Coordinates of C-alpha atoms in Angstrom, one line a residue:
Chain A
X1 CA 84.7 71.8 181.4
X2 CA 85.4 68.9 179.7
X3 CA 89.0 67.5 178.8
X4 CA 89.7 68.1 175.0
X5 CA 89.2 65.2 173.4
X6 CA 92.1 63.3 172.0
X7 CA 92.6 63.8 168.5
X8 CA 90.7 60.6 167.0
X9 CA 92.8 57.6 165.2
X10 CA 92.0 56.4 162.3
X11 CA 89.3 53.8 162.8
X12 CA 91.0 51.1 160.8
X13 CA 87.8 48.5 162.2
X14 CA 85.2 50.9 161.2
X15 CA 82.3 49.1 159.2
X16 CA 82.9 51.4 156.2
X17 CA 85.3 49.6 153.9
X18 CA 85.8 52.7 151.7
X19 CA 88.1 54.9 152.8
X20 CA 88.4 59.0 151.2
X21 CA 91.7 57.5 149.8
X22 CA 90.5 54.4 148.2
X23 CA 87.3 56.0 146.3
X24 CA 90.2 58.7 144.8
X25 CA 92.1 56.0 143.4
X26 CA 89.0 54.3 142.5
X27 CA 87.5 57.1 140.6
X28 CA 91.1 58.3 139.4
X29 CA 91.2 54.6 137.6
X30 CA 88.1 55.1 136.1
X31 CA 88.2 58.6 134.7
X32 CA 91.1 57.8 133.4
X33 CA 90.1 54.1 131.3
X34 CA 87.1 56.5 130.4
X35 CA 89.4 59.7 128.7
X36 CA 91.8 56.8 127.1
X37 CA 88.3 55.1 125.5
X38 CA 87.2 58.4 124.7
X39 CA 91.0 59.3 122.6
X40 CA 91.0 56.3 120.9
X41 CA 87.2 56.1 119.7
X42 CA 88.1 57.7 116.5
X43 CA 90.0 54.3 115.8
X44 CA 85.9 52.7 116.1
X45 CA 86.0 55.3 112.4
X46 CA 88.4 53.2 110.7
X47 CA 86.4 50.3 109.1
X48 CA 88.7 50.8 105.7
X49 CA 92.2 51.2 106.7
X50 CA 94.5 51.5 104.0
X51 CA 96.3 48.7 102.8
X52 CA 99.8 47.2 103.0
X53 CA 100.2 47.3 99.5
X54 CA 98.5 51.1 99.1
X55 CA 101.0 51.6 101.9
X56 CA 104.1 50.3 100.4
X57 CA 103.3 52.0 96.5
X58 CA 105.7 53.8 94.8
X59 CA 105.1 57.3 93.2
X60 CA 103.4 56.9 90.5
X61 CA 106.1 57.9 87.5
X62 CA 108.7 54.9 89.3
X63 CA 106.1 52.6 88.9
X64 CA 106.5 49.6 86.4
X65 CA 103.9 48.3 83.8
X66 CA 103.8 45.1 85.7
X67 CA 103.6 47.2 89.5
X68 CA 101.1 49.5 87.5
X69 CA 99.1 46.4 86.5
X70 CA 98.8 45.1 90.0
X71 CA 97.8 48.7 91.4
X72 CA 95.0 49.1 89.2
X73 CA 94.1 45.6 90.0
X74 CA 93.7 47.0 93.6
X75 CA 91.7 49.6 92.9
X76 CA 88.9 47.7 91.1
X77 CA 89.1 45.4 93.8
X78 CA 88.7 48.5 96.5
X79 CA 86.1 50.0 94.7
X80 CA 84.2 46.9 94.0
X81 CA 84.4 46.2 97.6
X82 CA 83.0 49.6 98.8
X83 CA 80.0 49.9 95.9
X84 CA 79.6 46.7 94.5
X85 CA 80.3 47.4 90.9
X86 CA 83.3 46.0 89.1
X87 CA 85.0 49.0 87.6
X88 CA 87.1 49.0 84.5
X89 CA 90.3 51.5 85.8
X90 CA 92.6 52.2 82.8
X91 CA 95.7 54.4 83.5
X92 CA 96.1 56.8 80.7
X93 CA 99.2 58.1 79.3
X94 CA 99.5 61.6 77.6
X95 CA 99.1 60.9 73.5
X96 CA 102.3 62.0 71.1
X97 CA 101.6 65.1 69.4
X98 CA 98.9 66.5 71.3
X99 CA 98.4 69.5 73.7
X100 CA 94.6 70.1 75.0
X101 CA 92.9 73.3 75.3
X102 CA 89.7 74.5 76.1
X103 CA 87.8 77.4 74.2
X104 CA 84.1 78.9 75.8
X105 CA 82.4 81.0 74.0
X106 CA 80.7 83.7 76.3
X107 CA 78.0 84.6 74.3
X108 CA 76.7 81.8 73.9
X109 CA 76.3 80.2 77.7
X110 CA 73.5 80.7 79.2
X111 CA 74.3 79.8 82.9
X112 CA 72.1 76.1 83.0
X113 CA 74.4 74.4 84.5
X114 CA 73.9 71.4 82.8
X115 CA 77.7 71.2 82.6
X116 CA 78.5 71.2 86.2
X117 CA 76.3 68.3 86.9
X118 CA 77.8 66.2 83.6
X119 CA 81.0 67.0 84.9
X120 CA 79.5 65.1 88.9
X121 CA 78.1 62.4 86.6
X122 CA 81.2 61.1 84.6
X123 CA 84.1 62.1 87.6
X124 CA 82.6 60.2 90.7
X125 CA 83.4 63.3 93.4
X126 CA 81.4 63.0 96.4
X127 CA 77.7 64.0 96.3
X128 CA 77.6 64.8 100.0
X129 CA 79.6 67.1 101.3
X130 CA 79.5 68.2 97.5
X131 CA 82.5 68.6 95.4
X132 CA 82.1 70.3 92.1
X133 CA 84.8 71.5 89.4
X134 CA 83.1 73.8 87.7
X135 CA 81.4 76.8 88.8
X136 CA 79.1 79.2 86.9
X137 CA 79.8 82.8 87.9
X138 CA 76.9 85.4 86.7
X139 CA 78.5 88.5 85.7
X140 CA 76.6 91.6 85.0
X141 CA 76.4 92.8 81.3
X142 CA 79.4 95.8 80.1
X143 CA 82.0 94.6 83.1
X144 CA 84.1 91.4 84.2
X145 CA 85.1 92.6 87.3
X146 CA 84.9 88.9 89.3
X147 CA 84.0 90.8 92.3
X148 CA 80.6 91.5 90.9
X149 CA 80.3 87.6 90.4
X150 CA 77.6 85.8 91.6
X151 CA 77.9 81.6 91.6
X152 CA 74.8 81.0 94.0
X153 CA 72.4 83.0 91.5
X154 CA 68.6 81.1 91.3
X155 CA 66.9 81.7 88.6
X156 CA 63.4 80.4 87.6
X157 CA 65.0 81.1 84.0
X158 CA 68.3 81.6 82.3
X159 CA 69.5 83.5 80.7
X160 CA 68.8 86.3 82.8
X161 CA 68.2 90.0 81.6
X162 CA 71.5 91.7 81.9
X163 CA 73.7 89.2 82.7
X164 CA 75.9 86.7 80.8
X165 CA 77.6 83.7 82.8
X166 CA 81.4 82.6 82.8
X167 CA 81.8 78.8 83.6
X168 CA 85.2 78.2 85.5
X169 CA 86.9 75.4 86.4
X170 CA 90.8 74.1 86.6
X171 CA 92.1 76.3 83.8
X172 CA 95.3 73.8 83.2
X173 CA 98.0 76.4 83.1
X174 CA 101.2 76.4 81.6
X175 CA 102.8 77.7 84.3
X176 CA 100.6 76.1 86.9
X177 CA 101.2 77.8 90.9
X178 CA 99.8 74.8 92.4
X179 CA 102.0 72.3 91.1
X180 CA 105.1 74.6 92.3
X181 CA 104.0 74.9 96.3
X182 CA 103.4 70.6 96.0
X183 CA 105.8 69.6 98.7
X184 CA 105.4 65.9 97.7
X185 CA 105.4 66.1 94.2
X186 CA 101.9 64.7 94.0
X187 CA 100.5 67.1 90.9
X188 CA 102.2 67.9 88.1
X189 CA 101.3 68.8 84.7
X190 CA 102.1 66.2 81.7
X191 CA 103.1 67.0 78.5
X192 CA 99.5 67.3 77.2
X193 CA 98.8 70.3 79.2
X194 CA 97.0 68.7 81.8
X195 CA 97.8 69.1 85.4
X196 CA 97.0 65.3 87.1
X197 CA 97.1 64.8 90.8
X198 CA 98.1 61.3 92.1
X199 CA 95.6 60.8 94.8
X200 CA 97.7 57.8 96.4
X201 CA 100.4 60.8 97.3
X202 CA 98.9 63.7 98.3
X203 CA 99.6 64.1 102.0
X204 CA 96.2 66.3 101.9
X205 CA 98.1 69.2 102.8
X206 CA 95.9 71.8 100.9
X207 CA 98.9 74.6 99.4
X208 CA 98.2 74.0 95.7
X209 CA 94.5 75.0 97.1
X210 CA 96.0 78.2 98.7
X211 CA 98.0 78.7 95.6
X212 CA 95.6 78.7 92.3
X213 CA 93.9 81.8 91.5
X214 CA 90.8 80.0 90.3
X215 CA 89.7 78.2 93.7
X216 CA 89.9 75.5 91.1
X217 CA 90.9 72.6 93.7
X218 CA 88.6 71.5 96.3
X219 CA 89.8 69.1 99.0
X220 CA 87.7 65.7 100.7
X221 CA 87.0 67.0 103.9
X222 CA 85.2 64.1 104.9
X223 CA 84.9 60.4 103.5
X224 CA 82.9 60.8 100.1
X225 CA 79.6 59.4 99.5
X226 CA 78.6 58.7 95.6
X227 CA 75.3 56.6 95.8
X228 CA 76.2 53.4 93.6
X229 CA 73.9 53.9 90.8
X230 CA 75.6 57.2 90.3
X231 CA 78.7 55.4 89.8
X232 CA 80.9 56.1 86.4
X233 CA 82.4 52.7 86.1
X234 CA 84.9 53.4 83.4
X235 CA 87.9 55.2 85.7
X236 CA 91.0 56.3 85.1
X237 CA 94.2 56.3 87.2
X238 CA 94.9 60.2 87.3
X239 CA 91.4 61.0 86.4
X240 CA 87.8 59.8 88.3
X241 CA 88.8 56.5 90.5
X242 CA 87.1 57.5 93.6
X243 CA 88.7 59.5 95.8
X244 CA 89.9 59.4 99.6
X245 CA 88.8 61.3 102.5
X246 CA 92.0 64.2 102.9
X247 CA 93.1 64.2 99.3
X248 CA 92.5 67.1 96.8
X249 CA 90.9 66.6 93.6
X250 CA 89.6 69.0 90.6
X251 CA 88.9 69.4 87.0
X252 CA 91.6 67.0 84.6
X253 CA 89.8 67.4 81.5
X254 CA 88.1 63.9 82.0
X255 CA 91.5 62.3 80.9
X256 CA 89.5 59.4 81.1
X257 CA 87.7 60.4 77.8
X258 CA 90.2 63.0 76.3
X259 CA 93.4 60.5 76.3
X260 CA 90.5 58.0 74.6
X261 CA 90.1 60.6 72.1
X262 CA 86.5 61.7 72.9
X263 CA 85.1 65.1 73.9
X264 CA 85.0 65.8 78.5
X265 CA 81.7 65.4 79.6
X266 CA 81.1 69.4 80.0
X267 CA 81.1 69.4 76.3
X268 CA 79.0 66.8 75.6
X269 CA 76.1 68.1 77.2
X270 CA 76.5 71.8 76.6
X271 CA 73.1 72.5 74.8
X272 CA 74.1 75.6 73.2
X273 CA 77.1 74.6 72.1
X274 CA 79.2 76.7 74.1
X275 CA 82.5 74.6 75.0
X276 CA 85.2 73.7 72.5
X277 CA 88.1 71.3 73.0
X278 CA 90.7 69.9 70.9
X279 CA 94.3 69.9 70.3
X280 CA 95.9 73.0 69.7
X281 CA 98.7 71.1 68.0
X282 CA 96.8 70.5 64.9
X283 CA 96.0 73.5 62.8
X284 CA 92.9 72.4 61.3
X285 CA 91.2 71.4 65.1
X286 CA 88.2 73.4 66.0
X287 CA 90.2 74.9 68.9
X288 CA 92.9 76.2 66.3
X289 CA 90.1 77.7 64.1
X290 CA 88.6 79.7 67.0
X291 CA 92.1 80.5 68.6
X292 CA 93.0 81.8 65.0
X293 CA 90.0 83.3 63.8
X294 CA 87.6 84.5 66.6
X295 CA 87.8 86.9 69.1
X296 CA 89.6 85.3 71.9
X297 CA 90.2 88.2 74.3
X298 CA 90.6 87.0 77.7
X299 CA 92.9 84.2 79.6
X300 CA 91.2 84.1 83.4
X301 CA 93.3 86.9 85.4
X302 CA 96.2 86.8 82.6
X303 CA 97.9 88.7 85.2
X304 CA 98.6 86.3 87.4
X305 CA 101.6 84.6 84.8
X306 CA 99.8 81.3 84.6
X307 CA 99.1 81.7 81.0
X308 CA 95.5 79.4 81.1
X309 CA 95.2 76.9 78.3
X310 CA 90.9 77.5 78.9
X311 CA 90.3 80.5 76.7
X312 CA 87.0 82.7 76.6
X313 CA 86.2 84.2 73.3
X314 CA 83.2 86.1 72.3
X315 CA 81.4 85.7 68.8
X316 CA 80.6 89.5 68.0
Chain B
X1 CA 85.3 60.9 191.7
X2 CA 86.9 58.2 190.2
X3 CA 84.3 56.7 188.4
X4 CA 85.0 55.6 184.9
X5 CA 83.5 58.3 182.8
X6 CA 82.3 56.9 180.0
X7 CA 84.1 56.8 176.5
X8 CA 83.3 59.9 174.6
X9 CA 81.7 59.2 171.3
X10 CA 84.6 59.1 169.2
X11 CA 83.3 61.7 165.9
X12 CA 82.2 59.4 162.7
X13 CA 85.8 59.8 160.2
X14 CA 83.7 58.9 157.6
X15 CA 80.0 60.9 158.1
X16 CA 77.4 59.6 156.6
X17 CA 76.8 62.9 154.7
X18 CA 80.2 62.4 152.8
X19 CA 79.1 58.5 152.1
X20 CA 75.7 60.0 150.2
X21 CA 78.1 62.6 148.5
X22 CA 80.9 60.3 147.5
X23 CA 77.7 57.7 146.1
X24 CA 75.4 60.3 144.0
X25 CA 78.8 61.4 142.6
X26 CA 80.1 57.6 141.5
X27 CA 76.3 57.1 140.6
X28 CA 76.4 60.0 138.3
X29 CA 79.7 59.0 136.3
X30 CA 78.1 55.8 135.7
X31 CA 75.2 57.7 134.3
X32 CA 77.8 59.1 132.3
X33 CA 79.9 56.7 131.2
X34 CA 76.5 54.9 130.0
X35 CA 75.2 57.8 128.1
X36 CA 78.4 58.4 126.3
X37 CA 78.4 54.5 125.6
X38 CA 75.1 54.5 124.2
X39 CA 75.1 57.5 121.7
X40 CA 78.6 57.9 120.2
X41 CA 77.3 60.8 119.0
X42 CA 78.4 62.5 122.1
X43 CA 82.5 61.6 121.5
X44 CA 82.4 64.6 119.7
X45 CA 81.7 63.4 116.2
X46 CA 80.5 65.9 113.9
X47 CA 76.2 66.5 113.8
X48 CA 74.6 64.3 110.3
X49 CA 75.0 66.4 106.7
X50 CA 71.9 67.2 105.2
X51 CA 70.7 64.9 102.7
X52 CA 72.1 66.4 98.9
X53 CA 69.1 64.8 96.4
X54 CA 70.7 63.3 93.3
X55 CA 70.0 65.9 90.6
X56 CA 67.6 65.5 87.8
X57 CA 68.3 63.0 85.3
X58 CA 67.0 65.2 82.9
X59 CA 70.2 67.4 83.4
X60 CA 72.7 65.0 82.1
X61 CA 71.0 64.4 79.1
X62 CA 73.3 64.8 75.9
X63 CA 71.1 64.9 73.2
X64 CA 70.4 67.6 70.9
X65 CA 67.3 70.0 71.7
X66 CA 65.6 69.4 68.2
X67 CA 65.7 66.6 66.4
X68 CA 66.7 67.0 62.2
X69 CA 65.0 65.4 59.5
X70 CA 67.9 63.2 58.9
X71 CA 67.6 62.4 62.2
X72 CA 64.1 61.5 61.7
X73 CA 64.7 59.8 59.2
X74 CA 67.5 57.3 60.6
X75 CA 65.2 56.7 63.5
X76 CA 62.6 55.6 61.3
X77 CA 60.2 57.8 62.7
X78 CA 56.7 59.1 61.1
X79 CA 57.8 61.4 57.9
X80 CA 54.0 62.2 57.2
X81 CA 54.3 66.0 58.6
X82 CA 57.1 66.4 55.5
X83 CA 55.0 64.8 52.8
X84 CA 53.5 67.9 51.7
X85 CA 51.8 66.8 48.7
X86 CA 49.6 64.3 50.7
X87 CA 47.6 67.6 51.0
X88 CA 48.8 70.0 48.7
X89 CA 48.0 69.9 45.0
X90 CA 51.6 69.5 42.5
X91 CA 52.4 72.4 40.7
X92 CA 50.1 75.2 42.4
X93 CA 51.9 76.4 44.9
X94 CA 49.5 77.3 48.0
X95 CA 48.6 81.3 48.3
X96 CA 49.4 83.2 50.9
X97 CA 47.1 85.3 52.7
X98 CA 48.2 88.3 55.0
X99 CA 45.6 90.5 57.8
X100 CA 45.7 93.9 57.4
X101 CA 49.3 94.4 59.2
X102 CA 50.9 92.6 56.5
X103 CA 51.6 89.9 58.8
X104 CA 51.6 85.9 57.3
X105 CA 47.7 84.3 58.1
X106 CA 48.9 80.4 58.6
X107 CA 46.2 78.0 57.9
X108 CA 45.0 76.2 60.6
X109 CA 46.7 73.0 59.5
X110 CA 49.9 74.6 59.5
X111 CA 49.2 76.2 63.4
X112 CA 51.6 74.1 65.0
X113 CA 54.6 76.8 64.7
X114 CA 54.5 80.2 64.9
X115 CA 56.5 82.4 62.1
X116 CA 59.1 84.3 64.3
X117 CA 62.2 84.1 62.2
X118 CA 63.9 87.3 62.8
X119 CA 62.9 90.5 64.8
X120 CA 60.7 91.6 61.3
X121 CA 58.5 90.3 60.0
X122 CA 60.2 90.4 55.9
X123 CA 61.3 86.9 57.1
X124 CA 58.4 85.8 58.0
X125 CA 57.3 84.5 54.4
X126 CA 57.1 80.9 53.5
X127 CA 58.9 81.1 50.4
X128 CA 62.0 82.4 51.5
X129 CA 63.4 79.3 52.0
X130 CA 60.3 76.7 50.6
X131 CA 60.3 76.1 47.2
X132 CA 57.3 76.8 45.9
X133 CA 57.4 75.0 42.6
X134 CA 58.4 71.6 44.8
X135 CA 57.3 72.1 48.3
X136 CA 59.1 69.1 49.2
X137 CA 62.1 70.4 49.2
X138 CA 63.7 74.0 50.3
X139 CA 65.1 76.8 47.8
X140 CA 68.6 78.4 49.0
X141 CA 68.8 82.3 48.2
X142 CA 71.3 81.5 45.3
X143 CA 68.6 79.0 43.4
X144 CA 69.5 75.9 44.6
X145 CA 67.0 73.5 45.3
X146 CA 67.7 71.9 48.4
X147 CA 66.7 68.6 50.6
X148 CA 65.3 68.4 53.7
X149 CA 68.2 66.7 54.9
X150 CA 70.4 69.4 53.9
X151 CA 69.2 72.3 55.2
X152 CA 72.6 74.1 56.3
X153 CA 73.4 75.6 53.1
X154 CA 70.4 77.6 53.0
X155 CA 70.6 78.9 56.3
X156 CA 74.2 79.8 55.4
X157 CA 72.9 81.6 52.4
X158 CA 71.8 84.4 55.0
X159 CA 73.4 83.8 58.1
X160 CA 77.1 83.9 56.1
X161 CA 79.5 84.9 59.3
X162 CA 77.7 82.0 61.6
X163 CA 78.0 79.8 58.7
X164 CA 81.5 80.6 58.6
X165 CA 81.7 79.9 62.3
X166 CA 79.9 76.7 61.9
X167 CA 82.5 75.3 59.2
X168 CA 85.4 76.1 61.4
X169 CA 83.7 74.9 64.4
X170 CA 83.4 78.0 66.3
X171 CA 79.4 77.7 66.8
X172 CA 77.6 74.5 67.4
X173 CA 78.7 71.3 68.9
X174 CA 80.7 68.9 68.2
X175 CA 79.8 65.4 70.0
X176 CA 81.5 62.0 69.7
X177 CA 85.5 62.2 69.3
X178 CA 87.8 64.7 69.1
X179 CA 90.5 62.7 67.7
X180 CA 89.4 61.3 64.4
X181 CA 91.7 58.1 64.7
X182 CA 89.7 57.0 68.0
X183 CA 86.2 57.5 66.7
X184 CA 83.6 59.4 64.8
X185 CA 82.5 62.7 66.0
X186 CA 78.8 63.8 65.3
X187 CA 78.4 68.0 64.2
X188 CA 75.4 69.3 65.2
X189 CA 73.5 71.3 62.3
X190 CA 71.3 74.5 62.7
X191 CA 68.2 72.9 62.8
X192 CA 69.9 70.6 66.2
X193 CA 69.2 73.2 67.5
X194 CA 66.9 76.2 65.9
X195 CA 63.4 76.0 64.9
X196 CA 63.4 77.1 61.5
X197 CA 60.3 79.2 62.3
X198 CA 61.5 80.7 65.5
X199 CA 65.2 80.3 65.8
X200 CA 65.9 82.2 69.0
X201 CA 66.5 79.5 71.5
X202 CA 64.0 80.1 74.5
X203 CA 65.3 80.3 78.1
X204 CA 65.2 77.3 80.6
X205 CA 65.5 76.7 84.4
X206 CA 68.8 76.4 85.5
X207 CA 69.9 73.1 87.2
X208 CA 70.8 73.6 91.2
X209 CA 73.4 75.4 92.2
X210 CA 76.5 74.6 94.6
X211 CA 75.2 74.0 98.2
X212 CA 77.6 75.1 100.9
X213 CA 78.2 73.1 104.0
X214 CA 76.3 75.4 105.9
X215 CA 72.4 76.0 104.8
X216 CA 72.4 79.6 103.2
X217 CA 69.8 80.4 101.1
X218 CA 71.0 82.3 97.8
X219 CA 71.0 86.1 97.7
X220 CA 68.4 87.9 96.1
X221 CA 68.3 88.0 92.7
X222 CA 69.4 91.8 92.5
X223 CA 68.0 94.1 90.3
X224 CA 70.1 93.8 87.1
X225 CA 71.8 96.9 86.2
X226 CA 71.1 98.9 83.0
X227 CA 73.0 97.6 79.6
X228 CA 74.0 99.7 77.7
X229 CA 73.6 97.0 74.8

């Protein structure tokens, strides 16, 4: 029998000059530079970061003329940098004497959509993922039970048999939910009735989303893309400068047009005739008339307390 | 007995076998580390959107369906379809002939429309709102002898509650400005819009709808249930 062996030393002089113990902290090293690469490659993302002076910006109600003047400087310089196109960006201030509302008349839309695409044309929201204000719901003749609503409906043409068609967008409340759940402050309503969202402030949090009863918001989940010959050069502050990725956006009754004194887009290019704005101040507007005289029977879920200033109203 | 035996092989601390191991693994995270380097796609970025096309041009366009006379007539455009005496003879108005169902026969200069005012055919009769002693111009219900270019009081003769609706600026469209002070604003007048001949507006194809982030194709269109209108 042979003598048990003695328990081998470590071969410090053997040829191999790896040991199990030097390969771990090898490998250990690398993973390690590799998962540290791999956390900070979002960073490789950030070709545009945002600006000391975006950064330092006050809200936008502290801001001077003169600080105002310089921000909007910034933005045409921003936006001419990322399309190429010098835009003229105006910030508009609510007029004296004037509340907006908006009157559609039911029986006269007939679903074509032309309005949603107006309303992409004039207030530079991203093409792709796709942002739109307005939505068309197809309701079924005798009922307007939203439930039965249908926004995705194809048709070769409109209007279809036995359905009429109820365009919906941000319905600029008097008593607007989303501007109460705002824990910055950055959307509030002004004293023309529209509710504006500063999209330098909002932390992209998403309540006021949560909060309106008209899925009327919709937020930039990812950077937006507006090809540049798409681009609506005339901007406004509060109204269609484009937009960051992680802000929310929706419908401000083109306040780049309305606080001008022209009609919003959606109007313009209604071909029936079916949309109606003015100020309601003014008794002898075309929304007083209709208000007045015409059948104005619903506010959008009057339940709800947010008292709409967007009426539907029905001609017979 | 004493000779030296001779050393035992002392047992490999590293085996070959490990070494081949330890190698195809630090091979393969190499492999790794190159693939990840070479398509960042793998870093867990999220797959390409679909392409959105840029919708129709023809869908942003803000001009009225039908074009007026006066708006013919500040384009400058060719007037020779209203000049009816370039044909007709002055004061003998043209006869109208009817088939045997009482229905208008339009000659076959005049074959360009189709006479579908109304759901009845008592509209359907060229002097209701021509004038027959002056062709060029139209004849309201009351007797009034009306221009081309101002056509909307004889619709409202008939049509007295859209009329009503028009002036208040319930029905129609109003382009241009809201606020007078800023700019003009353009009303729209029936014929913007309605053929004279065959008012009802015919249906059109919708403009796309919303796409969602995921590819979902749109319901069926459902079987529309029964008005009761």
């Amino acid at each position: 029998m042979a003598p048990p062996l003695p328990p081998a030393a470590p071969d410090k002089t053997s040829d191999h000059a790896m040991s199990r113990r030097s390969f771990l902290r090898g490998s250990a090293a690398v993973s390690g530079l590799a998962a540290l690469a791999a956390s900070l490659s979002p960073l490789r993302e950030l070709q545009d970061f945002t600006s000391t002076e975006e950064f330092l910006q006050k809200y936008y109600k502290e801001l001077t003329p003169e600080e105002m003047k310089r921000v909007l400087a910034r933005i045409e310089r921003e936006v001419e940098r990322q399309y190429g196109i010098r835009p003229h960006v105006r910030d508009l201030r609510p007029m004296d004497g004037v509340e907006f509302v908006y009157c559609l008349n039911l029986t006269r839309c007939i679903g074509c959509r032309k309005c949603v695409h107006a309303c992409v044309a004039e207030n530079n929201p991203s093409r792709n993922p796709e942002i739109q204000y307005i939505r068309v719901l197809r309701l079924p003749h005798g009922s307007l039970d939203l439930e039965k609503a249908e926004h995705r409906y194809a048709a070769e043409q409109v209007p279809e048999k036995g359905y009429f068609y109820m365009p919906v967008q941000c319905q600029q409340c008097e008593n607007p939910p989303c501007v109460k759940v705002c824990p910055v402050n950055a959307t509030w309503q002004e004293k023309d009735g529209i509710t504006v969202i500063d999209y330098d402030w909002c932390i992209g949090c998403r309540y006021c989303e949560a909060a309106c009863p008209y899925w009327a918001r919709r937020f930039n989940f990812a950077q937006p893309t507006i090809p540049r010959e798409r681009l609506n050069p005339e901007m406004a502050y509060l109204g269609n400068r484009p937009r960051p990725k992680g802000v929310m956006e929706k419908c401000h009754f083109c306040v780049q047009r309305t606080r001008a004194g022209r009609y919003p887009a959606c109007l313009e290019v209604c071909p029936v005739g079916a949309r109606k704005f003015g100020n309601i101040l003014d008794p002898n507007s075309e929304v007083s008339h209709i208000l007045r005289e015409k059948r104005v029977f619903i506010q959008l879920k009057e339940e709800m307390g947010t008292s709409p200033r967007f009426f539907y109203y029905f001609d017979k | 007995m004493d000779t030296p035996s001779p050393i035992p092989p002392t047992p490999d601390p590293f085996p070959r076998r490990t070494g081949y191991v330890l190698a195809g693994l630090s091979l393969g995270f190499a492999g790794l580390l190159a693939l990840f380097a070479a398509d960042p796609g793998l870093w867990g970025r999220p797959p390409a959107r679909p392409a959105v096309p840029p919708v129709d041009v023809k869908f942003l366009d803000t001009a009225p369906w039908r074009r007026s006379y006066a708006d013919l007539v500040a384009a400058k455009e060719d007037l020779s379809d209203f000049d009816c005496y370039a044909c007709h003879e002055k004061n003998k108005p043209p006869p109208i002939r009817y088939d045997a169902n009482h229905r208008i026969i339009l000659p076959k200069e005049h074959s360009n429309f189709s006479m579908a005012h109304g759901s009845h055919d008592r509209n359907n009769q060229c002097y209701n709102c021509h004038n027959e002693s002056n062709l060029v111009t139209l004849q309201a219900r009351d007797g009034r002898e009306l221009k081309f270019d101002n056509s909307v009081p004889l619709c409202g003769s008939c049509h007295g509650p859209t009329y009503r609706d028009w002036e208040g600026g319930a029905h129609g469209r109003t382009s241009g400005h809201w606020d007078a002070k800023s700019g003009p604003s353009r009303r729209l007048v029936c014929v913007n819009c309605h053929d004279p001949h065959q008012p009802r507006i015919p249906g059109r194809a919708a403009a796309p709808g919303p796409r969602s982030l995921r590819e979902e194709t749109p319901p069926a269109v459902p079987v529309p249930p029964t008005s009761t209108r």
